[in-house]
CSV table of C-alpha atoms and ligand atoms in Angstrom, one decimal:
chain,number,residue,atom,x,y,z
A,1,ASN,CA,-2.3,-22.4,18.8
A,2,VAL,CA,-5.8,-22.9,17.5
A,3,GLN,CA,-5.7,-26.6,18.1
A,4,GLY,CA,-4.1,-26.2,21.5
A,5,TYR,CA,-6.7,-23.8,22.7
A,6,LEU,CA,-9.6,-25.8,21.3
A,7,GLU,CA,-8.4,-29.0,22.9
A,8,ALA,CA,-7.9,-27.2,26.2
A,9,PHE,CA,-11.5,-25.8,26.0
A,10,LYS,CA,-12.8,-29.3,25.2
A,11,ASP,CA,-10.9,-30.9,28.1
A,12,GLY,CA,-12.1,-28.1,30.4
A,13,VAL,CA,-8.4,-27.2,31.2
A,14,VAL,CA,-9.0,-23.6,30.0
A,15,GLN,CA,-12.2,-21.7,30.2
A,16,PRO,CA,-13.1,-20.0,26.9
A,17,ASN,CA,-12.6,-16.5,28.2
A,18,ARG,CA,-12.5,-13.3,26.1
A,19,ALA,CA,-8.6,-13.3,25.8
A,20,ALA,CA,-8.5,-16.9,24.7
A,21,ILE,CA,-11.2,-16.4,22.1
A,22,ASP,CA,-9.5,-13.3,20.7
A,23,SER,CA,-6.3,-15.2,20.4
A,24,VAL,CA,-7.9,-18.1,18.5
A,25,HIS,CA,-9.8,-15.6,16.3
A,26,GLU,CA,-6.5,-13.8,15.5
A,27,GLU,CA,-4.9,-17.1,14.5
A,28,VAL,CA,-7.9,-18.1,12.3
A,29,VAL,CA,-7.8,-14.7,10.5
A,30,LEU,CA,-4.0,-15.2,9.8
A,31,LEU,CA,-4.6,-18.8,8.6
A,32,SER,CA,-7.3,-17.8,6.3
A,33,GLN,CA,-5.1,-15.0,4.8
A,34,LEU,CA,-2.3,-17.6,4.4
A,35,VAL,CA,-4.7,-20.0,2.6
A,36,ASN,CA,-5.9,-17.2,0.2
A,37,ASP,CA,-2.3,-16.1,-0.5
A,38,LEU,CA,-1.1,-19.6,-1.2
A,39,GLN,CA,-4.1,-20.2,-3.5
A,40,GLU,CA,-3.2,-17.0,-5.4
A,41,LEU,CA,0.4,-18.0,-5.7
A,42,ALA,CA,-0.5,-21.5,-6.9
A,43,THR,CA,-2.8,-20.0,-9.5
A,44,ALA,CA,0.1,-17.7,-10.7
A,45,ASP,CA,2.5,-20.7,-10.7
A,46,ALA,CA,0.1,-22.6,-12.9
A,47,GLY,CA,0.0,-19.7,-15.3
A,48,GLU,CA,-3.7,-19.3,-14.6
A,49,LEU,CA,-3.7,-15.8,-13.2
A,50,LYS,CA,-6.5,-14.0,-15.1
A,51,LEU,CA,-6.3,-10.3,-15.5
A,52,VAL,CA,-9.1,-8.1,-16.9
A,53,ILE,CA,-7.0,-5.4,-18.6
A,54,GLN,CA,-8.7,-2.2,-19.5
A,55,PRO,CA,-7.8,1.5,-19.8
A,56,GLU,CA,-8.0,3.0,-16.3
A,57,GLU,CA,-7.3,6.4,-15.0
A,58,ILE,CA,-4.3,5.6,-12.8
A,59,SER,CA,-4.7,8.6,-10.5
A,60,LEU,CA,-8.2,7.5,-9.6
A,61,VAL,CA,-7.1,4.0,-8.8
A,62,ILE,CA,-4.3,5.4,-6.6
A,63,ASN,CA,-6.6,7.9,-4.8
A,64,ARG,CA,-9.2,5.2,-4.2
A,65,THR,CA,-6.6,2.8,-2.6
A,66,VAL,CA,-5.0,5.6,-0.5
A,67,SER,CA,-8.4,6.7,0.8
A,68,ALA,CA,-9.1,3.1,1.9
A,69,THR,CA,-5.9,2.8,4.0
A,70,LYS,CA,-5.6,6.4,5.2
A,71,ALA,CA,-7.7,5.9,8.4
A,72,GLN,CA,-5.5,3.0,9.5
A,73,ALA,CA,-2.3,5.0,8.9
A,74,ASN,CA,-3.7,8.1,10.7
A,75,ALA,CA,-4.8,6.0,13.6
A,76,LYS,CA,-1.2,5.0,14.0
A,77,GLY,CA,-0.1,8.6,13.9
A,78,LEU,CA,1.3,8.5,10.4
A,79,SER,CA,0.6,11.1,7.7
A,80,VAL,CA,-0.2,10.0,4.2
A,81,VAL,CA,0.5,12.4,1.3
A,82,THR,CA,-0.2,11.8,-2.4
A,83,GLU,CA,1.9,13.5,-5.1
A,84,LEU,CA,0.2,13.0,-8.5
A,85,PRO,CA,1.0,15.3,-11.3
A,86,ASP,CA,-1.9,16.6,-13.4
A,87,GLY,CA,-2.6,14.8,-16.7
A,88,LEU,CA,-1.3,11.3,-15.8
A,89,PRO,CA,-2.3,9.0,-18.7
A,90,PHE,CA,-4.8,6.1,-18.7
A,91,CYS,CA,-3.0,2.8,-18.0
A,92,ALA,CA,-3.7,-0.7,-19.3
A,93,ILE,CA,-4.3,-2.5,-16.0
A,94,ASP,CA,-6.6,-4.7,-14.1
A,95,SER,CA,-7.6,-2.1,-11.5
A,96,HIS,CA,-8.5,-4.7,-8.8
A,97,ARG,CA,-5.0,-6.3,-9.1
A,98,ILE,CA,-3.2,-2.9,-9.0
A,99,ASN,CA,-5.3,-1.9,-6.1
A,100,GLN,CA,-4.1,-5.1,-4.4
A,101,VAL,CA,-0.4,-4.3,-5.1
A,102,LEU,CA,-0.7,-0.8,-3.8
A,103,HIS,CA,-2.7,-1.9,-0.8
A,104,ASN,CA,0.0,-4.4,0.1
A,105,LEU,CA,2.7,-1.7,-0.2
A,106,LEU,CA,0.7,0.7,1.9
A,107,ASP,CA,0.0,-1.9,4.6
A,108,ASN,CA,3.7,-2.7,4.8
A,109,ALA,CA,4.6,1.0,5.0
A,110,VAL,CA,2.1,1.4,7.9
A,111,ALA,CA,3.4,-1.7,9.7
A,112,HIS,CA,7.1,-0.7,9.4
A,113,THR,CA,6.9,3.0,10.2
A,114,PRO,CA,6.7,4.2,13.8
A,115,SER,CA,4.2,6.8,14.9
A,116,GLY,CA,4.9,10.3,13.8
A,117,GLY,CA,6.3,9.1,10.4
A,118,ALA,CA,5.2,9.9,6.9
A,119,ILE,CA,4.1,7.8,3.9
A,120,THR,CA,4.2,9.4,0.4
A,121,VAL,CA,2.5,7.9,-2.6
A,122,SER,CA,3.6,9.3,-5.9
A,123,ALA,CA,3.3,8.6,-9.6
A,124,ILE,CA,5.2,9.8,-12.6
A,125,ARG,CA,5.0,9.1,-16.4
A,126,GLN,CA,8.1,7.6,-17.9
A,127,ASP,CA,7.6,7.3,-21.6
A,128,LYS,CA,5.3,4.3,-22.1
A,129,TRP,CA,5.1,3.5,-18.4
A,130,VAL,CA,3.8,5.1,-15.2
A,131,GLU,CA,5.9,4.5,-12.2
A,132,VAL,CA,4.0,4.4,-8.9
A,133,ALA,CA,6.0,4.7,-5.7
A,134,VAL,CA,5.2,4.3,-2.0
A,135,SER,CA,7.9,5.8,0.3
A,136,ASP,CA,8.0,5.7,4.1
A,137,THR,CA,10.1,7.1,6.8
A,138,GLY,CA,10.2,3.8,8.7
A,139,GLU,CA,12.7,1.3,10.0
A,140,GLY,CA,14.1,0.5,6.6
A,141,ILE,CA,15.6,-2.8,5.4
A,142,PRO,CA,19.2,-3.9,5.8
A,143,PRO,CA,21.1,-4.0,2.4
A,144,ASN,CA,21.8,-7.7,2.8
A,145,GLU,CA,18.1,-8.5,3.3
A,146,LEU,CA,16.9,-6.3,0.5
A,147,PRO,CA,17.5,-8.8,-2.4
A,148,ASN,CA,15.3,-11.4,-0.6
A,149,ILE,CA,12.2,-9.5,0.3
A,150,PHE,CA,10.3,-10.5,-2.8
A,151,GLU,CA,11.0,-14.3,-2.1
A,152,ARG,CA,8.1,-16.3,-0.8
A,153,PHE,CA,7.8,-16.6,3.0
A,154,TYR,CA,10.7,-14.1,3.5
A,155,ARG,CA,10.4,-11.8,6.5
A,156,VAL,CA,13.3,-9.6,7.7
A,157,ASP,CA,12.4,-9.9,11.4
A,158,LYS,CA,11.1,-13.4,11.8
A,159,SER,CA,10.3,-13.0,15.5
A,160,ARG,CA,7.8,-10.2,14.8
A,161,ALA,CA,5.3,-12.1,12.7
A,162,ARG,CA,2.4,-11.4,15.0
A,163,ALA,CA,3.2,-7.7,15.6
A,164,THR,CA,3.5,-6.9,11.9
A,165,GLY,CA,0.9,-9.3,10.5
A,166,GLY,CA,1.8,-11.3,7.4
A,167,HIS,CA,3.4,-14.5,6.4
A,168,GLY,CA,6.0,-13.1,4.0
A,169,LEU,CA,3.9,-13.7,0.8
A,170,GLY,CA,2.6,-10.2,0.2
A,171,LEU,CA,5.5,-8.9,-1.8
A,172,THR,CA,5.8,-12.2,-3.7
A,173,ILE,CA,2.2,-11.8,-4.8
A,174,ALA,CA,2.7,-8.1,-5.6
A,175,ARG,CA,5.6,-9.0,-7.8
A,176,ARG,CA,3.7,-11.7,-9.7
A,177,LEU,CA,0.8,-9.2,-10.3
A,178,VAL,CA,3.0,-6.4,-11.5
A,179,GLU,CA,5.0,-8.8,-13.8
A,180,ALA,CA,1.7,-10.1,-15.2
A,181,HIS,CA,1.1,-6.5,-16.3
A,182,GLY,CA,4.5,-6.5,-18.0
A,183,GLY,CA,5.9,-4.1,-15.3
A,184,LYS,CA,8.6,-4.3,-12.7
A,185,ILE,CA,8.6,-3.8,-9.0
A,186,GLU,CA,11.7,-2.8,-7.0
A,187,ALA,CA,12.7,-1.6,-3.5
A,188,ARG,CA,15.3,0.8,-2.2
A,189,SER,CA,15.9,1.3,1.5
A,190,GLU,CA,18.1,2.9,4.1
A,191,PRO,CA,18.0,1.3,7.5
A,192,GLY,CA,16.7,3.8,10.1
A,193,LYS,CA,15.6,6.3,7.4
A,194,GLY,CA,12.9,4.5,5.4
A,195,SER,CA,12.0,2.5,2.3
A,196,ARG,CA,10.8,3.2,-1.2
A,197,PHE,CA,8.9,0.6,-3.2
A,198,HIS,CA,8.1,1.4,-6.9
A,199,PHE,CA,6.4,-0.4,-9.7
A,200,THR,CA,5.6,0.3,-13.3
A,201,VAL,CA,2.4,-0.2,-15.2
A,202,PRO,CA,1.9,0.3,-19.0
A,203,VAL,CA,0.3,3.4,-20.4
A,204,ALA,CA,-2.8,2.5,-22.4
A,205,ASP,CA,-2.6,2.9,-26.2
A,206,ASP,CA,-6.1,4.0,-26.7
A,207,ARG,CA,-8.8,4.8,-24.2
A,208,SER,CA,-11.5,3.3,-26.3
A,209,HIS,CA,-10.2,-0.3,-26.2
A,210,ASP,CA,-12.6,-2.9,-24.7
A,211,ALA,CA,-11.6,-5.0,-21.8
A,212,VAL,CA,-9.1,-7.7,-22.7
A,213,GLN,CA,-8.8,-10.9,-20.7
A,214,ILE,CA,-5.3,-12.2,-20.3
A,215,ASP,CA,-5.0,-15.9,-19.5
B,301,LIG,P1,4.7,-9.7,5.3
B,301,LIG,O1,3.6,-10.6,5.2
B,301,LIG,O2,5.8,-10.1,6.3
B,301,LIG,O3,4.4,-8.3,5.3
B,301,LIG,P2,5.8,-9.1,2.7
B,301,LIG,O4,6.2,-10.1,1.6
B,301,LIG,O5,4.8,-8.1,2.4
B,301,LIG,O6,5.5,-10.0,3.9
B,301,LIG,O7,7.1,-8.4,3.1
B,301,LIG,C1,8.3,-9.2,3.3
B,301,LIG,C2,9.2,-8.5,4.4
B,301,LIG,O8,9.8,-7.3,3.8
B,301,LIG,C3,8.5,-8.0,5.6
B,301,LIG,O9,8.3,-9.1,6.6
B,301,LIG,C4,9.4,-7.0,6.1
B,301,LIG,O10,10.4,-7.5,6.9
B,301,LIG,C5,10.0,-6.4,4.8
B,301,LIG,N1,9.3,-5.1,4.4
B,301,LIG,C6,8.3,-5.0,3.5
B,301,LIG,N2,7.9,-3.7,3.4
B,301,LIG,C7,8.6,-3.0,4.2
B,301,LIG,C8,8.7,-1.6,4.6
B,301,LIG,N3,8.0,-0.7,4.0
B,301,LIG,N4,9.6,-1.2,5.5
B,301,LIG,C9,10.4,-2.1,6.1
B,301,LIG,N5,10.4,-3.5,5.8
B,301,LIG,C10,9.5,-3.9,4.9
């Protein structure tokens, strides 16, 4: 698309009008996202993902990420609710990476939930883990597709790549990041009713620990 448009501009076949420039720009943004995602996966494949693990207040990390995506959800006519019990423990995480995971799940929930729907972000302590969940009332995922969604480049509705954004790498990266923390990420879904993605992060042993870098 980018090459085609640029060649057409060069040859004078198409005038570089607003619509054409917007289209090229949209493609470049997607391409640059793809390059970043591939680089991240290559780093993970090479075992070179570096995490800076330190005790973090998980409810703060969740609230920060939710606030950053709320406007986008509200603009689409979706409500976003957080359900965080008091006294959630500190967790041993790289907060930037967990933010990235949560951001991805929220972006997906927004993309796959029609206007008027609801997104709920919740967290609950389970022994030495905190489980964080993002639920939506969206289109859901057919049972036969569900086992594949964490595979690289997998998209349920291939024809809607443009409308819903990504390249099918978001959940692959999210899984790698959660597993790098020792946790697990899973999805449940009922077509037509909605989806629930949940992942676990470890509770920190001791708040006073210094940052640890994991290579
Ligand atoms: P993409 O870049 O396509 O968003 P992801 O790896 O994040 O890639 O997701 C893979 C596929 O899983 C998506 O293309 C979509 O079909 C499906 N999916 C992910 N999250 C949801 C959701 N909340 N509701 C419905 N389908 C979803």
